[in-house]
């Protein structure tokens, strides 16, 4: 770690970095930042930067408010700026004043779950496909306004959004975030950026950075980018399908060359664990009231708790690896996640469920072969995902697995915060109700 700190300090000096931004997230996944001058960085590494945690959602109480932001030198990246001044960002772990991990810090939660995986002999790898919309700058009370009518993989000469996406990818690559694919998605103004797989902690950092960079580049072009799961009715919502695999001793533990589909017993038990606990996880992977407007049948979003090789309506899909790449490419894809989740918490609960499946030898049920758009429960499957946030919170509240994965502090705060969100939604009178009932009743 000292060697990495020395490297970061040397880079900051040699590249004449003007400002270092220390990043972390609150419990729901909003990015927070404090900027320090380069001369303060060495002290920040040694002592941390003290701040008032009671002002951050889900952090500490007023009477025990102060916490430390400790920069993780492994997350250091240089960042460009419009005025050509070089800045840098470093993600932080949040600690108590005595140096112990702060239990309200989502990044520390993921670190703890990754340590449990390491104790079991595994490293957890992730590769998310992040979907989002470019829209006209929003007006209060007005419906979202898409900027194009293109569809899946479309490329047109008048599509200014593609240029914005290209500039975004250039920024991501310059910031050290490798992009595997990007393209126009199904719905008007909907786009997707797929990140190259990495370990889960680095990937959660990258998702947070991606959301910031997508918004910054869009804003510079006078456009609004949103990761809201379902901003427009009648078209696809935005998901964050995430490819998952476990590695052991530099080998893919999900791959078994001696079985027809290449899935090892580790992979099968992992999938079984995720499926068995999916209803309990959903409040974390889909944390907004709006998330459940996406999780309906007919839009390639999962409803049934099922698995399949090619059926994109299944909750867990097993993609076919490229020929000759089976050893590296065997993985599973969890399709319920949406891009408004807190990635540190979402990756934590998925990993905890999969590890439980492995540790307790869960058996994987039969592959789903049902019709793509079917909403009803499929025979032989564990049932349906929660239909709304209230159902998801009820399932979460009964879950010892989620309580253990998140820790008592975040588990209790998350439930309180999201119960309040549901209560506010339940008493809201929507445009749908006014249009449908006001004149008729």
Short mmCIF file of C-alpha atoms in Angstrom, two decimals, residues 103 105-106 108-117 277 280-281 284 344-345 347-353 355-356 360 395-412 415:
data_model
loop_
_atom_site.label_atom_id
_atom_site.label_comp_id
_atom_site.label_asym_id
_atom_site.label_seq_id
_atom_site.Cartn_x
_atom_site.Cartn_y
_atom_site.Cartn_z
CA UNK A 103 -20.52 0.63 9.45
CA UNK A 105 -20.12 3.27 4.60
CA UNK A 106 -21.38 1.24 1.57
CA UNK A 108 -16.79 -0.80 3.60
CA UNK A 109 -19.84 -3.10 3.33
CA UNK A 110 -18.64 -4.37 -0.05
CA UNK A 111 -15.10 -4.75 1.29
CA UNK A 112 -16.45 -6.92 4.13
CA UNK A 113 -18.42 -9.17 1.75
CA UNK A 114 -15.45 -9.49 -0.61
CA UNK A 115 -13.33 -10.56 2.39
CA UNK A 116 -15.91 -13.30 3.11
CA UNK A 117 -15.58 -14.44 -0.50
CA UNK A 277 -32.92 -15.17 -2.10
CA UNK A 280 -35.11 -10.47 -0.31
CA UNK A 281 -32.45 -8.70 -2.44
CA UNK A 284 -31.48 -3.20 -2.66
CA UNK A 344 -21.63 -1.29 -3.48
CA UNK A 345 -24.74 -2.60 -1.71
CA UNK A 347 -23.00 -6.30 -5.47
CA UNK A 348 -22.79 -7.15 -1.74
CA UNK A 349 -26.21 -8.79 -1.48
CA UNK A 350 -25.81 -10.69 -4.76
CA UNK A 351 -22.45 -12.04 -3.62
CA UNK A 352 -23.81 -13.00 -0.20
CA UNK A 353 -26.70 -14.93 -1.76
CA UNK A 355 -21.91 -17.67 -1.50
CA UNK A 356 -24.71 -19.02 0.68
CA UNK A 360 -24.97 -24.88 1.72
CA UNK A 395 -39.26 -9.38 1.98
CA UNK A 396 -36.05 -7.58 2.93
CA UNK A 397 -37.16 -6.94 6.50
CA UNK A 398 -37.56 -10.71 7.07
CA UNK A 399 -34.15 -11.54 5.57
CA UNK A 400 -31.30 -12.54 7.86
CA UNK A 401 -29.07 -12.84 4.78
CA UNK A 402 -29.56 -9.19 3.74
CA UNK A 403 -29.27 -7.99 7.36
CA UNK A 404 -25.94 -9.80 7.65
CA UNK A 405 -24.66 -8.65 4.25
CA UNK A 406 -25.48 -4.95 4.84
CA UNK A 407 -24.81 -4.83 8.58
CA UNK A 408 -27.30 -3.64 11.20
CA UNK A 409 -26.65 0.09 10.69
CA UNK A 410 -27.36 0.25 6.94
CA UNK A 411 -30.08 -2.43 7.08
CA UNK A 412 -32.18 -0.44 9.57
CA UNK A 415 -35.65 0.23 5.60
#
